[in-house]
mmCIF file of C-alpha atoms and ligand atoms in Angstrom:
data_model
loop_
_atom_site.group_PDB
_atom_site.id
_atom_site.type_symbol
_atom_site.label_atom_id
_atom_site.label_comp_id
_atom_site.label_asym_id
_atom_site.label_seq_id
_atom_site.Cartn_x
_atom_site.Cartn_y
_atom_site.Cartn_z
ATOM 1 C CA MET A 1 8.880 26.452 -68.188
ATOM 2 C CA GLU A 2 6.368 23.674 -67.888
ATOM 3 C CA GLN A 3 4.547 22.295 -64.902
ATOM 4 C CA GLN A 4 5.209 18.774 -66.161
ATOM 5 C CA THR A 5 8.311 16.728 -66.799
ATOM 6 C CA ALA A 6 9.018 15.293 -70.249
ATOM 7 C CA ALA A 7 7.562 11.993 -69.028
ATOM 8 C CA GLY A 8 4.272 13.790 -68.394
ATOM 9 C CA ARG A 9 4.457 13.600 -64.607
ATOM 10 C CA GLU A 10 3.713 16.701 -62.575
ATOM 11 C CA LEU A 11 6.829 18.416 -61.281
ATOM 12 C CA PRO A 12 7.361 18.045 -57.539
ATOM 13 C CA PRO A 13 6.006 21.032 -55.544
ATOM 14 C CA PRO A 14 9.461 22.551 -54.795
ATOM 15 C CA MET A 15 10.218 22.648 -58.537
ATOM 16 C CA GLN A 16 6.831 24.188 -59.320
ATOM 17 C CA MET A 17 7.386 26.768 -56.600
ATOM 18 C CA LEU A 18 10.850 27.555 -57.925
ATOM 19 C CA GLN A 19 9.315 28.243 -61.308
ATOM 20 C CA ILE A 20 6.809 30.618 -59.757
ATOM 21 C CA ILE A 21 9.499 32.365 -57.714
ATOM 22 C CA SER A 22 11.786 32.829 -60.688
ATOM 23 C CA GLY A 23 8.960 34.087 -62.909
ATOM 24 C CA PHE A 24 10.109 37.664 -62.431
ATOM 25 C CA TRP A 25 13.580 36.799 -63.762
ATOM 26 C CA VAL A 26 12.010 35.817 -67.063
ATOM 27 C CA ALA A 27 9.780 38.875 -67.089
ATOM 28 C CA ARG A 28 12.711 41.210 -66.493
ATOM 29 C CA CYS A 29 14.616 39.602 -69.364
ATOM 30 C CA VAL A 30 11.578 40.302 -71.555
ATOM 31 C CA TYR A 31 11.734 43.901 -70.344
ATOM 32 C CA VAL A 32 15.330 44.147 -71.608
ATOM 33 C CA MET A 33 14.211 42.786 -74.994
ATOM 34 C CA ALA A 34 11.428 45.382 -75.163
ATOM 35 C CA LYS A 35 13.480 48.334 -73.972
ATOM 36 C CA LEU A 36 16.379 47.602 -76.366
ATOM 37 C CA GLY A 37 14.046 47.000 -79.300
ATOM 38 C CA ILE A 38 15.597 43.594 -80.044
ATOM 39 C CA ALA A 39 12.462 42.434 -81.875
ATOM 40 C CA ASP A 40 12.877 45.233 -84.443
ATOM 41 C CA LEU A 41 16.603 44.576 -84.789
ATOM 42 C CA ILE A 42 16.345 40.887 -85.625
ATOM 43 C CA ASN A 43 13.215 41.163 -87.707
ATOM 44 C CA ASP A 44 15.187 41.038 -90.962
ATOM 45 C CA GLY A 45 17.271 38.025 -89.961
ATOM 46 C CA PRO A 46 19.258 36.477 -87.086
ATOM 47 C CA LYS A 47 22.057 38.548 -85.547
ATOM 48 C CA THR A 48 25.069 37.866 -83.337
ATOM 49 C CA THR A 49 25.203 39.321 -79.853
ATOM 50 C CA GLU A 50 28.041 41.589 -80.959
ATOM 51 C CA GLU A 51 25.888 43.051 -83.721
ATOM 52 C CA LEU A 52 22.987 43.525 -81.322
ATOM 53 C CA ALA A 53 25.228 44.998 -78.624
ATOM 54 C CA THR A 54 26.688 47.517 -81.056
ATOM 55 C CA ALA A 55 23.240 48.549 -82.242
ATOM 56 C CA THR A 56 21.915 48.925 -78.679
ATOM 57 C CA GLU A 57 25.099 50.256 -77.018
ATOM 58 C CA THR A 58 25.144 47.392 -74.522
ATOM 59 C CA HIS A 59 27.652 44.893 -73.127
ATOM 60 C CA ALA A 60 27.735 41.959 -75.550
ATOM 61 C CA PRO A 61 28.632 39.131 -73.104
ATOM 62 C CA SER A 62 25.832 40.161 -70.715
ATOM 63 C CA LEU A 63 23.314 40.569 -73.505
ATOM 64 C CA PHE A 64 24.293 37.080 -74.708
ATOM 65 C CA ARG A 65 23.395 35.635 -71.284
ATOM 66 C CA VAL A 66 19.956 37.256 -71.349
ATOM 67 C CA LEU A 67 19.245 36.003 -74.876
ATOM 68 C CA ARG A 68 20.476 32.486 -74.069
ATOM 69 C CA ALA A 69 18.222 32.330 -71.010
ATOM 70 C CA LEU A 70 15.179 33.276 -73.108
ATOM 71 C CA VAL A 71 15.679 30.576 -75.760
ATOM 72 C CA PRO A 72 13.846 27.793 -73.834
ATOM 73 C CA PHE A 73 10.852 30.109 -73.444
ATOM 74 C CA GLY A 74 10.511 30.483 -77.196
ATOM 75 C CA VAL A 75 11.289 34.199 -77.092
ATOM 76 C CA VAL A 76 14.312 33.899 -79.401
ATOM 77 C CA THR A 77 16.052 31.123 -81.336
ATOM 78 C CA GLN A 78 19.787 30.451 -81.072
ATOM 79 C CA GLY A 79 21.532 29.078 -84.152
ATOM 80 C CA GLU A 80 24.716 26.976 -84.345
ATOM 81 C CA ASP A 81 26.530 30.167 -85.336
ATOM 82 C CA ASN A 82 25.299 31.851 -82.127
ATOM 83 C CA ARG A 83 23.016 34.112 -84.078
ATOM 84 C CA PHE A 84 19.740 34.913 -82.364
ATOM 85 C CA GLY A 85 16.585 34.917 -84.453
ATOM 86 C CA THR A 86 13.009 36.019 -84.031
ATOM 87 C CA THR A 87 9.977 33.917 -83.033
ATOM 88 C CA PRO A 88 6.197 34.514 -83.026
ATOM 89 C CA LEU A 89 6.494 35.387 -79.335
ATOM 90 C CA LEU A 90 9.189 37.994 -79.923
ATOM 91 C CA GLU A 91 7.184 39.465 -82.791
ATOM 92 C CA THR A 92 4.588 40.634 -80.259
ATOM 93 C CA LEU A 93 7.271 43.097 -79.085
ATOM 94 C CA ARG A 94 7.897 44.590 -82.539
ATOM 95 C CA SER A 95 7.075 48.300 -82.689
ATOM 96 C CA GLY A 96 3.851 49.256 -84.433
ATOM 97 C CA PRO A 97 0.083 49.133 -83.918
ATOM 98 C CA GLY A 98 -1.053 46.415 -81.520
ATOM 99 C CA SER A 99 2.464 45.875 -80.187
ATOM 100 C CA LEU A 100 3.047 44.718 -76.598
ATOM 101 C CA ARG A 101 6.436 46.461 -76.523
ATOM 102 C CA ALA A 102 5.282 49.576 -74.658
ATOM 103 C CA PHE A 103 3.184 47.439 -72.307
ATOM 104 C CA ALA A 104 6.250 45.354 -71.409
ATOM 105 C CA MET A 105 8.215 48.577 -70.891
ATOM 106 C CA THR A 106 5.664 50.282 -68.667
ATOM 107 C CA GLU A 107 4.763 47.166 -66.648
ATOM 108 C CA LEU A 108 8.268 45.844 -66.163
ATOM 109 C CA GLY A 109 10.237 49.076 -66.190
ATOM 110 C CA GLU A 110 10.214 52.281 -64.253
ATOM 111 C CA GLU A 111 6.753 52.606 -62.653
ATOM 112 C CA HIS A 112 4.683 49.444 -62.303
ATOM 113 C CA TYR A 113 7.640 47.263 -61.374
ATOM 114 C CA PRO A 114 8.827 49.428 -58.441
ATOM 115 C CA ALA A 115 5.191 49.690 -57.305
ATOM 116 C CA TRP A 116 4.890 45.872 -57.332
ATOM 117 C CA GLY A 117 8.048 45.851 -55.208
ATOM 118 C CA GLU A 118 5.888 47.490 -52.505
ATOM 119 C CA LEU A 119 2.949 45.050 -52.814
ATOM 120 C CA LEU A 120 3.446 44.040 -49.194
ATOM 121 C CA TYR A 121 2.920 47.680 -48.192
ATOM 122 C CA SER A 122 -0.512 47.591 -49.860
ATOM 123 C CA VAL A 123 -1.324 44.288 -48.198
ATOM 124 C CA ARG A 124 -0.261 45.565 -44.771
ATOM 125 C CA THR A 125 -1.973 48.952 -44.959
ATOM 126 C CA GLY A 126 -4.502 48.932 -47.813
ATOM 127 C CA GLY A 127 -2.556 51.952 -49.132
ATOM 128 C CA ILE A 128 -1.345 52.524 -52.684
ATOM 129 C CA ALA A 129 2.128 51.006 -53.199
ATOM 130 C CA PHE A 130 2.986 53.407 -56.043
ATOM 131 C CA ASP A 131 2.299 56.470 -53.886
ATOM 132 C CA HIS A 132 4.407 54.912 -51.113
ATOM 133 C CA ALA A 133 7.325 54.255 -53.484
ATOM 134 C CA PHE A 134 7.181 57.524 -55.447
ATOM 135 C CA GLY A 135 5.659 59.976 -52.960
ATOM 136 C CA GLU A 136 2.835 60.966 -55.349
ATOM 137 C CA PRO A 137 -0.060 59.391 -57.279
ATOM 138 C CA CYS A 138 0.812 57.840 -60.629
ATOM 139 C CA TRP A 139 -1.240 60.368 -62.667
ATOM 140 C CA GLU A 140 0.780 63.229 -61.117
ATOM 141 C CA PHE A 141 3.983 61.312 -61.811
ATOM 142 C CA PHE A 142 3.002 60.825 -65.466
ATOM 143 C CA ALA A 143 2.088 64.510 -65.793
ATOM 144 C CA LYS A 144 5.652 65.399 -64.690
ATOM 145 C CA HIS A 145 7.444 62.685 -66.685
ATOM 146 C CA PRO A 146 6.371 62.952 -70.322
ATOM 147 C CA ASP A 147 8.709 60.178 -71.516
ATOM 148 C CA ASN A 148 7.192 57.677 -69.083
ATOM 149 C CA ALA A 149 3.713 58.984 -69.902
ATOM 150 C CA GLN A 150 4.348 58.473 -73.611
ATOM 151 C CA ILE A 151 5.267 54.833 -73.016
ATOM 152 C CA PHE A 152 2.252 54.336 -70.734
ATOM 153 C CA ASN A 153 -0.104 55.878 -73.318
ATOM 154 C CA ASP A 154 1.467 53.774 -76.082
ATOM 155 C CA ALA A 155 0.988 50.719 -73.854
ATOM 156 C CA MET A 156 -2.703 51.541 -73.449
ATOM 157 C CA SER A 157 -3.046 52.063 -77.211
ATOM 158 C CA GLY A 158 -1.262 48.753 -77.877
ATOM 159 C CA MET A 159 -3.499 46.862 -75.456
ATOM 160 C CA THR A 160 -6.555 48.613 -76.892
ATOM 161 C CA ALA A 161 -5.564 47.527 -80.390
ATOM 162 C CA GLN A 162 -5.224 43.951 -79.068
ATOM 163 C CA ALA A 163 -8.709 44.040 -77.545
ATOM 164 C CA THR A 164 -10.420 46.096 -80.271
ATOM 165 C CA GLU A 165 -11.188 43.262 -82.707
ATOM 166 C CA ALA A 166 -12.683 41.159 -79.925
ATOM 167 C CA LEU A 167 -14.709 44.136 -78.713
ATOM 168 C CA HIS A 168 -16.147 44.966 -82.148
ATOM 169 C CA ALA A 169 -16.936 41.318 -82.839
ATOM 170 C CA ALA A 170 -19.014 41.135 -79.656
ATOM 171 C CA TYR A 171 -20.573 44.577 -79.354
ATOM 172 C CA GLN A 172 -22.062 47.034 -81.869
ATOM 173 C CA PHE A 173 -22.065 50.741 -81.112
ATOM 174 C CA ARG A 174 -25.411 51.161 -82.911
ATOM 175 C CA ASP A 175 -28.261 53.620 -82.301
ATOM 176 C CA ILE A 176 -25.819 56.216 -80.989
ATOM 177 C CA LYS A 177 -25.438 59.679 -82.522
ATOM 178 C CA VAL A 178 -22.574 61.091 -80.461
ATOM 179 C CA LEU A 179 -20.303 58.847 -78.406
ATOM 180 C CA MET A 180 -17.899 60.285 -75.840
ATOM 181 C CA ASP A 181 -14.842 58.305 -74.710
ATOM 182 C CA VAL A 182 -14.157 59.516 -71.174
ATOM 183 C CA GLY A 183 -10.500 58.978 -70.238
ATOM 184 C CA GLY A 184 -9.971 57.868 -73.817
ATOM 185 C CA GLY A 185 -6.188 58.332 -73.814
ATOM 186 C CA HIS A 186 -4.777 58.864 -77.286
ATOM 187 C CA GLY A 187 -8.060 57.887 -78.933
ATOM 188 C CA GLY A 188 -7.350 54.316 -80.096
ATOM 189 C CA LEU A 189 -10.817 53.100 -79.124
ATOM 190 C CA ILE A 190 -12.903 56.048 -80.312
ATOM 191 C CA THR A 191 -11.149 56.149 -83.702
ATOM 192 C CA SER A 192 -11.708 52.408 -84.187
ATOM 193 C CA ILE A 193 -15.412 52.886 -83.392
ATOM 194 C CA LEU A 194 -15.750 55.932 -85.684
ATOM 195 C CA THR A 195 -14.025 54.057 -88.501
ATOM 196 C CA ARG A 196 -16.604 51.261 -88.272
ATOM 197 C CA ASN A 197 -19.603 53.594 -87.837
ATOM 198 C CA PRO A 198 -19.482 56.308 -90.516
ATOM 199 C CA ASN A 199 -22.583 58.135 -89.221
ATOM 200 C CA LEU A 200 -21.309 58.430 -85.667
ATOM 201 C CA ARG A 201 -19.655 61.513 -84.182
ATOM 202 C CA GLY A 202 -17.183 61.258 -81.311
ATOM 203 C CA ILE A 203 -15.814 63.225 -78.408
ATOM 204 C CA LEU A 204 -12.484 62.300 -76.833
ATOM 205 C CA PHE A 205 -12.137 63.523 -73.250
ATOM 206 C CA ASP A 206 -8.997 63.194 -71.096
ATOM 207 C CA SER A 207 -6.517 65.283 -69.050
ATOM 208 C CA PRO A 208 -4.998 68.298 -70.866
ATOM 209 C CA GLN A 209 -1.528 66.788 -71.405
ATOM 210 C CA VAL A 210 -3.016 63.542 -72.774
ATOM 211 C CA ILE A 211 -5.362 65.410 -75.134
ATOM 212 C CA GLU A 212 -2.357 67.380 -76.361
ATOM 213 C CA GLY A 213 -0.644 64.076 -77.219
ATOM 214 C CA ALA A 214 -3.821 62.717 -78.842
ATOM 215 C CA LYS A 215 -3.927 65.453 -81.506
ATOM 216 C CA SER A 216 -1.410 63.873 -83.869
ATOM 217 C CA HIS A 217 -3.006 60.406 -83.485
ATOM 218 C CA LEU A 218 -6.434 61.795 -84.350
ATOM 219 C CA GLY A 219 -4.947 63.662 -87.302
ATOM 220 C CA GLU A 220 -3.552 60.401 -88.708
ATOM 221 C CA SER A 221 -6.700 58.370 -88.024
ATOM 222 C CA GLY A 222 -8.760 59.613 -90.988
ATOM 223 C CA VAL A 223 -11.778 60.241 -88.718
ATOM 224 C CA GLY A 224 -10.413 63.324 -86.923
ATOM 225 C CA ASP A 225 -13.038 65.553 -88.588
ATOM 226 C CA ARG A 226 -15.774 63.600 -86.753
ATOM 227 C CA CYS A 227 -14.097 63.700 -83.345
ATOM 228 C CA GLU A 228 -14.002 66.643 -80.970
ATOM 229 C CA LEU A 229 -11.184 66.815 -78.410
ATOM 230 C CA ILE A 230 -12.018 68.143 -74.949
ATOM 231 C CA SER A 231 -9.720 68.220 -71.930
ATOM 232 C CA GLY A 232 -10.669 68.377 -68.285
ATOM 233 C CA ASP A 233 -10.932 66.478 -65.025
ATOM 234 C CA PHE A 234 -13.646 63.837 -64.808
ATOM 235 C CA PHE A 235 -13.857 64.349 -61.047
ATOM 236 C CA LYS A 236 -14.924 67.959 -61.631
ATOM 237 C CA SER A 237 -17.266 67.434 -64.578
ATOM 238 C CA VAL A 238 -17.810 65.563 -67.819
ATOM 239 C CA PRO A 239 -18.892 67.651 -70.822
ATOM 240 C CA GLN A 240 -22.402 67.367 -72.252
ATOM 241 C CA GLY A 241 -23.198 66.696 -75.886
ATOM 242 C CA ALA A 242 -23.076 62.897 -76.185
ATOM 243 C CA ASP A 243 -25.971 60.430 -75.993
ATOM 244 C CA ALA A 244 -23.633 57.594 -74.959
ATOM 245 C CA ILE A 245 -20.439 57.424 -72.922
ATOM 246 C CA VAL A 246 -17.780 54.746 -73.051
ATOM 247 C CA LEU A 247 -15.196 54.331 -70.273
ATOM 248 C CA LYS A 248 -12.531 51.769 -70.997
ATOM 249 C CA TRP A 249 -10.125 50.800 -68.227
ATOM 250 C CA ILE A 250 -11.175 53.834 -66.204
ATOM 251 C CA ILE A 251 -13.456 52.574 -63.446
ATOM 252 C CA HIS A 252 -10.948 49.866 -62.483
ATOM 253 C CA ASP A 253 -8.422 52.636 -61.664
ATOM 254 C CA TRP A 254 -10.530 53.917 -58.783
ATOM 255 C CA ASN A 255 -12.088 52.830 -55.490
ATOM 256 C CA ASP A 256 -15.879 52.614 -55.170
ATOM 257 C CA GLN A 257 -16.355 56.134 -53.851
ATOM 258 C CA GLN A 258 -14.234 57.697 -56.627
ATOM 259 C CA SER A 259 -15.895 55.488 -59.266
ATOM 260 C CA VAL A 260 -19.354 56.620 -58.182
ATOM 261 C CA ALA A 261 -18.156 60.259 -58.357
ATOM 262 C CA ILE A 262 -16.993 59.745 -61.994
ATOM 263 C CA LEU A 263 -20.169 57.879 -62.925
ATOM 264 C CA LYS A 264 -22.371 60.566 -61.348
ATOM 265 C CA ASN A 265 -20.593 63.160 -63.504
ATOM 266 C CA CYS A 266 -21.307 60.963 -66.541
ATOM 267 C CA HIS A 267 -24.931 60.766 -65.375
ATOM 268 C CA ARG A 268 -25.155 64.584 -65.261
ATOM 269 C CA ALA A 269 -23.640 64.816 -68.762
ATOM 270 C CA LEU A 270 -26.006 62.287 -70.402
ATOM 271 C CA PRO A 271 -29.621 62.784 -71.489
ATOM 272 C CA GLU A 272 -32.357 60.510 -70.140
ATOM 273 C CA ASN A 273 -31.959 56.995 -71.585
ATOM 274 C CA GLY A 274 -28.333 57.838 -72.502
ATOM 275 C CA LYS A 275 -26.141 54.750 -72.628
ATOM 276 C CA LEU A 276 -23.241 53.999 -70.305
ATOM 277 C CA ILE A 277 -20.759 51.508 -71.739
ATOM 278 C CA LEU A 278 -17.925 50.340 -69.508
ATOM 279 C CA VAL A 279 -15.156 48.175 -70.913
ATOM 280 C CA ASP A 280 -13.372 46.396 -68.089
ATOM 281 C CA ALA A 281 -12.579 42.901 -66.913
ATOM 282 C CA VAL A 282 -15.315 41.226 -64.879
ATOM 283 C CA VAL A 283 -13.950 38.992 -62.139
ATOM 284 C CA PRO A 284 -15.662 35.596 -62.457
ATOM 285 C CA ALA A 285 -17.546 34.397 -59.398
ATOM 286 C CA THR A 286 -15.804 31.016 -59.720
ATOM 287 C CA ASN A 287 -12.229 29.991 -58.918
ATOM 288 C CA GLU A 288 -11.074 29.730 -62.537
ATOM 289 C CA PRO A 289 -7.784 31.388 -63.566
ATOM 290 C CA HIS A 290 -8.589 34.793 -65.065
ATOM 291 C CA PHE A 291 -6.425 37.736 -66.138
ATOM 292 C CA SER A 292 -8.715 40.003 -64.088
ATOM 293 C CA LYS A 293 -7.357 38.630 -60.830
ATOM 294 C CA PHE A 294 -3.881 39.971 -61.634
ATOM 295 C CA ILE A 295 -4.982 43.247 -63.260
ATOM 296 C CA ASP A 296 -6.808 43.648 -59.963
ATOM 297 C CA LEU A 297 -3.472 43.530 -58.127
ATOM 298 C CA ASN A 298 -1.942 45.886 -60.682
ATOM 299 C CA MET A 299 -4.669 48.346 -59.714
ATOM 300 C CA LEU A 300 -4.109 47.716 -56.013
ATOM 301 C CA VAL A 301 -0.444 48.723 -56.269
ATOM 302 C CA MET A 302 -0.757 51.482 -58.890
ATOM 303 C CA THR A 303 -3.952 53.421 -58.269
ATOM 304 C CA GLY A 304 -5.892 51.948 -55.362
ATOM 305 C CA GLY A 305 -8.497 50.722 -57.866
ATOM 306 C CA ARG A 306 -9.833 47.205 -58.347
ATOM 307 C CA GLU A 307 -11.410 44.761 -60.771
ATOM 308 C CA ARG A 308 -15.033 43.972 -59.950
ATOM 309 C CA THR A 309 -17.540 41.121 -60.074
ATOM 310 C CA GLU A 310 -20.917 41.531 -61.791
ATOM 311 C CA THR A 311 -22.528 42.131 -58.393
ATOM 312 C CA GLU A 312 -20.025 44.886 -57.638
ATOM 313 C CA PHE A 313 -20.664 46.577 -61.002
ATOM 314 C CA ARG A 314 -24.430 46.415 -60.418
ATOM 315 C CA LYS A 315 -23.941 48.166 -57.086
ATOM 316 C CA LEU A 316 -21.844 50.953 -58.687
ATOM 317 C CA TYR A 317 -24.575 51.485 -61.309
ATOM 318 C CA GLU A 318 -27.286 51.596 -58.663
ATOM 319 C CA ASP A 319 -25.317 54.078 -56.536
ATOM 320 C CA SER A 320 -24.769 56.466 -59.464
ATOM 321 C CA GLY A 321 -28.272 56.483 -60.992
ATOM 322 C CA PHE A 322 -27.838 54.003 -63.866
ATOM 323 C CA HIS A 323 -29.985 51.015 -64.685
ATOM 324 C CA PHE A 324 -27.752 47.981 -65.297
ATOM 325 C CA THR A 325 -28.780 46.321 -68.576
ATOM 326 C CA ARG A 326 -26.299 43.570 -69.421
ATOM 327 C CA ILE A 327 -22.756 42.251 -69.586
ATOM 328 C CA VAL A 328 -21.466 41.278 -73.029
ATOM 329 C CA PRO A 329 -18.355 39.069 -72.810
ATOM 330 C CA THR A 330 -15.725 39.278 -75.574
ATOM 331 C CA GLU A 331 -13.022 36.883 -76.772
ATOM 332 C CA SER A 332 -10.550 38.959 -74.725
ATOM 333 C CA PRO A 333 -10.301 39.249 -70.917
ATOM 334 C CA PHE A 334 -12.553 42.333 -71.168
ATOM 335 C CA SER A 335 -16.333 42.608 -71.187
ATOM 336 C CA VAL A 336 -18.802 45.346 -71.985
ATOM 337 C CA ILE A 337 -20.852 46.336 -68.959
ATOM 338 C CA GLU A 338 -23.837 48.261 -70.266
ATOM 339 C CA GLY A 339 -26.279 50.536 -68.488
ATOM 340 C CA VAL A 340 -28.852 53.249 -69.164
ATOM 341 C CA ARG A 341 -29.287 56.604 -67.485
ATOM 342 C CA VAL A 342 -32.611 56.741 -65.652
HETATM 343 N N1 SAH B 401 -9.335 54.488 -72.002
HETATM 344 C C1 SAH B 401 -7.954 54.423 -72.438
HETATM 345 C C2 SAH B 401 -6.942 54.848 -71.361
HETATM 346 C C3 SAH B 401 -7.021 54.122 -70.047
HETATM 347 S S1 SAH B 401 -5.764 54.675 -68.895
HETATM 348 C C4 SAH B 401 -7.645 53.034 -72.948
HETATM 349 O O1 SAH B 401 -8.386 52.111 -72.634
HETATM 350 O O2 SAH B 401 -6.644 52.850 -73.640
HETATM 351 C C5 SAH B 401 -6.669 55.809 -67.883
HETATM 352 C C6 SAH B 401 -6.896 57.164 -68.519
HETATM 353 O O3 SAH B 401 -7.565 58.001 -67.565
HETATM 354 C C7 SAH B 401 -5.596 57.881 -68.873
HETATM 355 O O4 SAH B 401 -5.617 58.268 -70.226
HETATM 356 C C8 SAH B 401 -5.589 59.093 -67.930
HETATM 357 O O5 SAH B 401 -4.990 60.247 -68.487
HETATM 358 C C9 SAH B 401 -7.070 59.311 -67.692
HETATM 359 N N2 SAH B 401 -7.353 60.084 -66.468
HETATM 360 C C10 SAH B 401 -6.858 59.855 -65.226
HETATM 361 N N3 SAH B 401 -7.346 60.758 -64.346
HETATM 362 C C11 SAH B 401 -8.158 61.595 -65.058
HETATM 363 C C12 SAH B 401 -8.972 62.717 -64.706
HETATM 364 N N4 SAH B 401 -9.046 63.147 -63.437
HETATM 365 N N5 SAH B 401 -9.712 63.324 -65.680
HETATM 366 C C13 SAH B 401 -9.659 62.862 -66.979
HETATM 367 N N6 SAH B 401 -8.908 61.780 -67.370
HETATM 368 C C14 SAH B 401 -8.172 61.161 -66.421
#
């Protein structure tokens, strides 16, 4: 919905506020699209609600109401014959590399969404809303719920694929012999880097159950023979053997004390002058709208982590023995925050 009327005038404040309040209705409808795989089903041509309901084992009249509501948002088209067709927006939810389907499912489904329901708990107490809602930290929850973990890991891979082009356009992983991706998930980032740098060797490090899941992805990547898989706990130690470490969307999961503990373990693992490469959003010092300000809240409710300003990153580097060298922005909401081990 738009902030302006057709005549170009700004909507009155109550209307604007209503749009903000009802934003979650739209998002939850998108969740239903993602979960039911509607984008895949109508990819080869428009379908009636009955056809879609049969394919997804759902209630046709209710599904119709969800689809109808999404038409003005450009998520689907509705023909005269009541067939619903795909749009560029819906195509972002089609399964496959770079898809946002798993991200919509994990954010709007069974873990992030209930945690956001407890945002007020975090605001009142500073505590982690997820832990309050589920009685355990999210990483423990994922370890016990492989189906949810699979969707979460696919979501990370999908988002990584989205950001990868922008990252490689802005930053070259040159002058590195062995690069270790700490908390690298299923290996989307490290395989994209190895593919572009044929002389580079890689190490993918993550929790045991995630490394188990990464094996098939690495096997399919074509660069598996140049990438070693190691599992462990980055709070206990980070393996040696790399002259540069990349951490993408890791430090934002943790508070300052935990982040310094991880970075100190990276410091121990790296040789002198080894490179530290963080990929995270940097919160701008100005008031401009920026994705980082909402990922920041996602971290507040899910893990107790945060997004950081340049000053806050510099402090983390100082406290863990790294010399801050530079921030390289990319054409995505994420930047490269680079440092050197001293
Ligand atoms: N870097 C990946 C994944 C980010 S999600 C990407 O950008 O796509 C955070 C990752 O940290 C998950 O893969 C999770 O399994 C891993 N992780 C969380 N706690 C960990 C720990 N104690 N030791 C090692 N990895 C951990």
